[in-house]
Coordinates of C-alpha atoms in Angstrom, one line a residue:
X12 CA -0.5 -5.0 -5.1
X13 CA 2.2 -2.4 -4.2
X14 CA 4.6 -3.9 -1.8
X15 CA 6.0 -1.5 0.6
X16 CA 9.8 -2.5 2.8
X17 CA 12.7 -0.8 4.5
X18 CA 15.0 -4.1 4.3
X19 CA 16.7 -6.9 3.2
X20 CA 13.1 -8.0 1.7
X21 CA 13.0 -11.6 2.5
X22 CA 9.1 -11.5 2.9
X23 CA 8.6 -10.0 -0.8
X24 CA 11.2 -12.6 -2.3
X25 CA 8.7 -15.1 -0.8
X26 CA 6.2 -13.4 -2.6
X27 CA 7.9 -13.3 -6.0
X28 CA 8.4 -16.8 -5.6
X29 CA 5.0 -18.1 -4.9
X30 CA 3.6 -15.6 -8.3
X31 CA 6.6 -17.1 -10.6
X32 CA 5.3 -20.1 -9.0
X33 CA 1.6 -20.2 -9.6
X34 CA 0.9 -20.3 -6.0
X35 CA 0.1 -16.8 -5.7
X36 CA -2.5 -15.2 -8.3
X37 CA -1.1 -11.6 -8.1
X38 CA 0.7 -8.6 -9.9
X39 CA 3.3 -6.8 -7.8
X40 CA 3.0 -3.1 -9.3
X41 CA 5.3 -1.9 -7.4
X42 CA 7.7 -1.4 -4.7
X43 CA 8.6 1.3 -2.4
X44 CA 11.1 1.6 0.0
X45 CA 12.2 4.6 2.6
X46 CA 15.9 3.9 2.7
X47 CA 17.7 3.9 -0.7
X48 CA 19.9 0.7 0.6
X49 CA 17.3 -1.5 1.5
X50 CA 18.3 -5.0 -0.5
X51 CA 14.9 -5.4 -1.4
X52 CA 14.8 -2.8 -4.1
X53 CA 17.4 -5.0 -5.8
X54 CA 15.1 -8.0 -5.5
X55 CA 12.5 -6.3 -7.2
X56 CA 15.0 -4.9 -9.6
X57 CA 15.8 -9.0 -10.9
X58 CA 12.5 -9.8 -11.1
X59 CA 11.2 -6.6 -13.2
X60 CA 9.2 -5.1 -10.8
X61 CA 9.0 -1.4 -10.6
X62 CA 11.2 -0.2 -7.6
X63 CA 11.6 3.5 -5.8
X64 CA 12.9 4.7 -3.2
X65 CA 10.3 7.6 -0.7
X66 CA 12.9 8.8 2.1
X67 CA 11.0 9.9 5.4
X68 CA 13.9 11.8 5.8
X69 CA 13.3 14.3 3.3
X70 CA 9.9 15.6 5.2
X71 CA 9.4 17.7 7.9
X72 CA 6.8 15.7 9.5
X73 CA 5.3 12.0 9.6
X74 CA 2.3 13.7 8.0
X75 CA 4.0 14.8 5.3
X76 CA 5.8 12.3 4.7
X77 CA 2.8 9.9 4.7
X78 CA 1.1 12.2 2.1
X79 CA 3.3 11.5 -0.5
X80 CA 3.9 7.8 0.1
X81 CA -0.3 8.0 0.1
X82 CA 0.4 9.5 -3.4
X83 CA 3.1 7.6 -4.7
X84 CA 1.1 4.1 -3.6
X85 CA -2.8 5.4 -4.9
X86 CA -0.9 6.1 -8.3
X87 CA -0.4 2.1 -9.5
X88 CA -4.5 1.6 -8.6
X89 CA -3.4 -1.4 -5.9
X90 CA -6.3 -3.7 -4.7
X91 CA -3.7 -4.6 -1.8
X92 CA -1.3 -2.8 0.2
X93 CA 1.4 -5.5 1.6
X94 CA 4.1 -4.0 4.3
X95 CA 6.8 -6.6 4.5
X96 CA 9.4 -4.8 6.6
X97 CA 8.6 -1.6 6.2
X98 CA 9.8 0.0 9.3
X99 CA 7.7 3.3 9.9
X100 CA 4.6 4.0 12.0
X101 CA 1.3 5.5 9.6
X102 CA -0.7 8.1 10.8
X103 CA -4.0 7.0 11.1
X104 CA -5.4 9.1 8.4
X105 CA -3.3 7.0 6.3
X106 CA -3.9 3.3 8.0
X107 CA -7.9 4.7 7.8
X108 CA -7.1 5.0 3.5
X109 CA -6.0 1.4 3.4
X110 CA -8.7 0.2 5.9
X111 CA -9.2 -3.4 4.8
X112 CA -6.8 -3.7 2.4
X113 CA -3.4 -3.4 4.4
X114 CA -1.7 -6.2 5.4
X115 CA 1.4 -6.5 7.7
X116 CA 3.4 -9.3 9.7
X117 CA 4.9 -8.9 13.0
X118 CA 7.5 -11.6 14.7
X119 CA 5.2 -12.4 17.5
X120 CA 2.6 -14.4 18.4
X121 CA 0.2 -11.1 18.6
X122 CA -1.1 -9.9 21.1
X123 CA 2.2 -10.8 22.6
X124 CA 5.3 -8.5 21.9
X125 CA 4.2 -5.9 20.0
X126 CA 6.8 -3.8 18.4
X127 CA 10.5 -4.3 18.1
X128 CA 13.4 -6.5 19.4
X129 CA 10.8 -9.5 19.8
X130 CA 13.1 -12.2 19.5
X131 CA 15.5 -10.6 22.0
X132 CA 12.1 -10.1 24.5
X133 CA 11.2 -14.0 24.2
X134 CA 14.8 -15.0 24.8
X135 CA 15.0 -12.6 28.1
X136 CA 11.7 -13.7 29.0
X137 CA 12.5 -17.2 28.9
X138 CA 9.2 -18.2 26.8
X139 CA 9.2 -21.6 25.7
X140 CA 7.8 -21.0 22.1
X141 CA 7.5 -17.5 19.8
X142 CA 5.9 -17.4 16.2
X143 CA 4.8 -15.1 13.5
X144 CA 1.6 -13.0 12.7
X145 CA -0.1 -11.9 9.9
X146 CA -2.8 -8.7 10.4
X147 CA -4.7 -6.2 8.8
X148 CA -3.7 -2.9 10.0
X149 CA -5.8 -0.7 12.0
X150 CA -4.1 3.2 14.1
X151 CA -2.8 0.7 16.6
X152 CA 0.6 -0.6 16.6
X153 CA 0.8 -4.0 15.8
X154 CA -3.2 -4.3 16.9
X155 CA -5.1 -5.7 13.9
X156 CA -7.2 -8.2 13.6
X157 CA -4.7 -11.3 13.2
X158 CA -5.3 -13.6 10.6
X159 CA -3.0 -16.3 10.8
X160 CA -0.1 -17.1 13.0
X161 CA 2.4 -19.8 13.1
X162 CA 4.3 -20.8 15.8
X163 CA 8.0 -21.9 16.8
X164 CA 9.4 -23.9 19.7
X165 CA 11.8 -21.3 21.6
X166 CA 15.0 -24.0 22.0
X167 CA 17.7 -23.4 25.0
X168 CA 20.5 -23.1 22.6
X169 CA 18.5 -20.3 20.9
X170 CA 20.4 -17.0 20.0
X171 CA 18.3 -14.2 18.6
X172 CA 19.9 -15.1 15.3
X173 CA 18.8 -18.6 15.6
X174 CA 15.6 -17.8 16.5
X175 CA 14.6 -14.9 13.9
X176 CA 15.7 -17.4 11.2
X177 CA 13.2 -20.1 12.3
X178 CA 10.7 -18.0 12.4
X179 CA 11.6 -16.0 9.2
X180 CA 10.6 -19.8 7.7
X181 CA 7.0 -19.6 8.5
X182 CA 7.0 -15.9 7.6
X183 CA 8.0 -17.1 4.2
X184 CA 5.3 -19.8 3.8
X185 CA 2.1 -18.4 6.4
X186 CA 2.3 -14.5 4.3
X187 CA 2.1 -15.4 0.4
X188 CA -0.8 -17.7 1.8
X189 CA -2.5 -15.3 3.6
X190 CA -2.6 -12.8 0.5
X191 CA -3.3 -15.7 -1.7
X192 CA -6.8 -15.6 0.5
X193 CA -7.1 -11.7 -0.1
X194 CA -6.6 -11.9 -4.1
X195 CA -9.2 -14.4 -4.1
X196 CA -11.9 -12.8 -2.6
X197 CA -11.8 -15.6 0.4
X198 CA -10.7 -12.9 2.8
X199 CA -12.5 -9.8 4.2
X200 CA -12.3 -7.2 7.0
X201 CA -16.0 -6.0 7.9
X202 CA -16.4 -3.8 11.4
X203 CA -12.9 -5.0 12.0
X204 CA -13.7 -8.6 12.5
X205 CA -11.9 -10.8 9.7
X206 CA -14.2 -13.0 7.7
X207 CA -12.6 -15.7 5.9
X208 CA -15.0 -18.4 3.1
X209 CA -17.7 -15.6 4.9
X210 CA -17.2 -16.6 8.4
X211 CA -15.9 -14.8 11.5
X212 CA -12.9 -16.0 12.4
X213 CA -12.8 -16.0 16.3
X214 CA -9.4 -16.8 16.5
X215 CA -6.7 -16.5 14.2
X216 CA -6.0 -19.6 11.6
X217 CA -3.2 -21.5 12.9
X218 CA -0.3 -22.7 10.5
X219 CA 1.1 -26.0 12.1
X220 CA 4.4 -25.7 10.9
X221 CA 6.7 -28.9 10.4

Protein backbone atom coordinates (compact mmCIF):
# COMPACT_ATOMS: atom_id res chain seq x y z
CA UNK A 1 0.00 0.00 0.00
CA UNK A 2 1.24 3.59 -0.55
CA UNK A 3 0.50 5.59 2.52
CA UNK A 4 -0.24 9.09 1.79
CA UNK A 5 -0.02 12.19 5.05
CA UNK A 6 0.52 15.87 5.56
CA UNK A 7 1.48 15.39 9.40
CA UNK A 8 2.92 14.34 12.39
CA UNK A 9 1.79 10.62 11.11
CA UNK A 10 0.58 9.05 14.20
CA UNK A 11 -2.05 6.92 12.16
CA UNK A 12 0.91 5.37 9.85
CA UNK A 13 3.24 4.71 13.04
CA UNK A 14 0.08 2.58 14.09
CA UNK A 15 0.46 1.00 10.99
CA UNK A 16 4.14 0.23 11.08
CA UNK A 17 3.54 -1.16 14.36
CA UNK A 18 0.79 -3.60 13.81
CA UNK A 19 3.11 -5.04 10.18
CA UNK A 20 6.44 -5.23 12.57
CA UNK A 21 3.93 -6.84 14.66
CA UNK A 22 2.22 -9.53 12.70
CA UNK A 23 -1.06 -7.98 13.10
CA UNK A 24 -1.17 -6.42 9.87
CA UNK A 25 -0.26 -8.62 6.70
CA UNK A 26 0.98 -5.70 4.47
CA UNK A 27 3.95 -3.92 2.59
CA UNK A 28 4.00 -0.16 2.97
CA UNK A 29 5.74 0.82 -0.55
CA UNK A 30 5.72 4.04 0.07
CA UNK A 31 5.02 7.23 1.53
CA UNK A 32 4.10 10.60 0.21
CA UNK A 33 3.63 13.66 1.79
CA UNK A 34 2.75 17.39 0.46
CA UNK A 35 4.62 19.42 3.02
CA UNK A 36 8.44 18.62 3.26
CA UNK A 37 8.09 19.01 7.38
CA UNK A 38 5.52 16.69 7.91
CA UNK A 39 7.07 14.24 10.93
CA UNK A 40 5.79 11.45 9.32
CA UNK A 41 8.33 11.32 6.54
CA UNK A 42 10.86 10.78 9.39
CA UNK A 43 8.74 7.81 10.69
CA UNK A 44 8.95 6.23 7.55
CA UNK A 45 12.52 7.18 7.27
CA UNK A 46 13.34 4.74 10.79
CA UNK A 47 11.48 2.09 9.68
CA UNK A 48 12.94 1.86 5.92
CA UNK A 49 10.08 2.74 4.07
CA UNK A 50 10.45 4.75 0.94
CA UNK A 51 9.48 8.50 1.73
CA UNK A 52 8.96 11.73 -0.67
CA UNK A 53 7.77 14.70 -0.47
CA UNK A 54 4.79 16.05 -3.64
CA UNK A 55 4.26 19.93 -2.71
CA UNK A 56 0.70 21.17 -3.94
CA UNK A 57 2.37 24.17 -3.88
CA UNK A 58 4.44 23.84 -6.75
CA UNK A 59 1.17 23.46 -9.31
CA UNK A 60 -0.90 25.74 -10.72
CA UNK A 61 -4.02 23.96 -10.07
CA UNK A 62 -5.64 21.07 -7.81
CA UNK A 63 -5.69 19.20 -11.12
CA UNK A 64 -2.38 19.36 -11.73
CA UNK A 65 -1.34 18.78 -8.81
CA UNK A 66 -3.47 15.67 -8.42
CA UNK A 67 -1.95 14.38 -11.77
CA UNK A 68 1.27 13.91 -10.64
CA UNK A 69 0.49 12.60 -7.10
CA UNK A 70 -1.90 10.11 -9.49
CA UNK A 71 1.62 9.40 -11.02
CA UNK A 72 3.83 9.33 -8.37
CA UNK A 73 1.27 6.73 -6.36
CA UNK A 74 0.31 4.28 -9.73
CA UNK A 75 4.26 3.94 -9.95
CA UNK A 76 4.79 1.39 -6.70
CA UNK A 77 1.66 -0.90 -8.23
CA UNK A 78 -0.38 -0.30 -4.69
CA UNK A 79 -3.41 -2.69 -4.01
CA UNK A 80 -4.39 0.06 -1.31
CA UNK A 81 -4.34 3.59 -1.11
CA UNK A 82 -4.42 4.66 2.77
CA UNK A 83 -4.70 8.64 3.52
CA UNK A 84 -3.80 9.05 7.21
CA UNK A 85 -3.70 12.84 7.57
CA UNK A 86 -3.29 13.83 4.35
CA UNK A 87 -4.76 17.18 4.33
CA UNK A 88 -5.89 17.99 0.63
CA UNK A 89 -9.25 17.61 -1.14
CA UNK A 90 -8.96 15.09 -4.62
CA UNK A 91 -10.71 15.87 -7.56
CA UNK A 92 -12.95 13.43 -8.33
CA UNK A 93 -11.23 12.16 -11.42
CA UNK A 94 -8.68 11.11 -8.95
CA UNK A 95 -11.05 9.76 -5.93
CA UNK A 96 -12.96 7.89 -9.16
CA UNK A 97 -9.04 6.15 -9.98
CA UNK A 98 -8.84 4.78 -6.37
CA UNK A 99 -12.68 3.86 -6.40
CA UNK A 100 -12.66 0.92 -3.89
CA UNK A 101 -9.43 0.93 -2.90
CA UNK A 102 -9.04 4.38 -0.89
CA UNK A 103 -9.29 4.46 2.51
CA UNK A 104 -9.43 7.51 4.92
CA UNK A 105 -10.34 8.33 8.72
CA UNK A 106 -12.10 11.30 9.84
CA UNK A 107 -12.41 12.47 13.74
CA UNK A 108 -16.08 12.15 13.76
CA UNK A 109 -18.62 9.95 14.23
CA UNK A 110 -19.61 10.37 10.32
CA UNK A 111 -22.20 11.65 9.12
CA UNK A 112 -21.66 14.08 11.94
CA UNK A 113 -18.95 16.80 11.56
CA UNK A 114 -17.62 16.51 8.43
CA UNK A 115 -14.52 18.32 7.77
CA UNK A 116 -12.16 20.22 10.07
CA UNK A 117 -11.93 21.54 13.63
CA UNK A 118 -14.22 18.54 14.89
CA UNK A 119 -13.13 18.34 18.22
CA UNK A 120 -13.49 22.08 18.72
CA UNK A 121 -17.40 21.63 17.04
CA UNK A 122 -18.32 18.78 19.61
CA UNK A 123 -16.87 20.82 22.48
CA UNK A 124 -19.06 24.11 21.34
CA UNK A 125 -21.85 21.91 20.70
CA UNK A 126 -21.86 20.53 23.94
CA UNK A 127 -22.31 16.70 22.59
CA UNK A 128 -21.95 14.20 25.14
CA UNK A 129 -19.75 11.74 23.17
CA UNK A 130 -17.53 12.13 19.68
CA UNK A 131 -15.51 9.13 18.00
CA UNK A 132 -13.59 8.24 14.95
CA UNK A 133 -14.43 6.88 11.36
CA UNK A 134 -12.96 4.91 9.00
CA UNK A 135 -14.41 5.19 5.02
CA UNK A 136 -13.73 4.49 1.68
CA UNK A 137 -13.61 7.56 -0.32
CA UNK A 138 -16.01 8.56 -2.84
CA UNK A 139 -16.02 12.95 -4.70
CA UNK A 140 -17.73 13.82 -1.44
CA UNK A 141 -15.98 15.22 1.46
CA UNK A 142 -15.83 13.06 4.22
CA UNK A 143 -19.09 11.05 2.52
CA UNK A 144 -17.98 7.41 2.09
CA UNK A 145 -19.43 4.49 2.95
CA UNK A 146 -18.13 4.23 6.74
CA UNK A 147 -16.81 1.16 7.78
CA UNK A 148 -16.12 1.17 11.22
CA UNK A 149 -16.27 3.79 13.90
CA UNK A 150 -15.47 3.88 17.48
CA UNK A 151 -16.68 6.14 19.87
CA UNK A 152 -15.50 8.34 22.91
CA UNK A 153 -17.45 9.78 25.91
CA UNK A 154 -17.12 13.81 25.46
CA UNK A 155 -16.11 14.46 29.48
CA UNK A 156 -16.83 18.19 31.02
CA UNK A 157 -13.23 18.78 31.78
CA UNK A 158 -12.59 18.03 28.05
CA UNK A 159 -10.20 20.60 26.14
CA UNK A 160 -9.75 19.99 22.46
CA UNK A 161 -6.38 18.68 23.38
CA UNK A 162 -7.82 16.25 25.68
CA UNK A 163 -10.24 15.11 23.55
CA UNK A 164 -8.31 14.65 20.07
CA UNK A 165 -5.91 12.49 22.17
CA UNK A 166 -8.68 10.03 23.29
CA UNK A 167 -9.77 9.70 20.21
CA UNK A 168 -6.45 9.54 18.42
CA UNK A 169 -6.42 5.97 20.73
CA UNK A 170 -9.06 4.31 18.83
CA UNK A 171 -7.71 5.81 15.58
CA UNK A 172 -4.64 3.93 16.44
CA UNK A 173 -6.29 0.54 17.08
CA UNK A 174 -10.05 0.73 14.77
CA UNK A 175 -7.52 1.87 11.24
CA UNK A 176 -4.69 -1.00 11.04
CA UNK A 177 -7.84 -3.32 11.72
CA UNK A 178 -9.82 -2.01 9.20
CA UNK A 179 -6.99 -2.43 6.43
CA UNK A 180 -6.13 -5.69 8.00
CA UNK A 181 -9.88 -6.59 6.56
CA UNK A 182 -8.93 -4.99 3.07
CA UNK A 183 -5.51 -7.01 2.59
CA UNK A 184 -7.31 -10.01 3.32
CA UNK A 185 -9.84 -9.98 0.83
CA UNK A 186 -12.66 -9.81 3.85
CA UNK A 187 -13.53 -6.27 2.68
CA UNK A 188 -15.10 -4.92 -0.55
CA UNK A 189 -16.81 -1.75 -1.96
CA UNK A 190 -19.50 -2.96 -4.71
CA UNK A 191 -22.11 -0.02 -5.99
CA UNK A 192 -20.81 1.84 -3.04
CA UNK A 193 -22.25 -0.37 -0.46
CA UNK A 194 -19.38 -2.04 1.72
CA UNK A 195 -19.46 -5.74 1.97
CA UNK A 196 -17.56 -7.26 4.68
CA UNK A 197 -17.12 -11.76 5.04
CA UNK A 198 -19.67 -10.90 1.63
CA UNK A 199 -22.36 -9.18 3.51
CA UNK A 200 -23.77 -5.65 3.29
CA UNK A 201 -23.00 -3.93 6.12
CA UNK A 202 -26.07 -1.75 6.94
CA UNK A 203 -24.41 0.12 9.48
CA UNK A 204 -20.99 0.62 10.15
CA UNK A 205 -18.99 -2.07 12.56
CA UNK A 206 -18.80 -0.60 15.83
CA UNK A 207 -15.40 -0.80 17.88
CA UNK A 208 -16.42 -0.82 21.71
CA UNK A 209 -13.49 0.71 22.97
CA UNK A 210 -12.38 0.13 26.69
Amino acid sequence: MVVLISGNGGNLQAMIDAIRAGRLPARIAAVISNRTDAYGLQRAADAGIHAETLSHTTFDSREAFDRALQQRVDSFQPDLVVLAGFMRIFTADFVRHYAGRMLNIHPSLLPLYKGVHTHRRVLEDGANEHGVSVHFVTPELDGGSVIMQAKVPVLPSDTEETLAQRVHVQEHIIYPRVVKWFVEGRLKLENDQVMLDDNALTRPVQHLSE
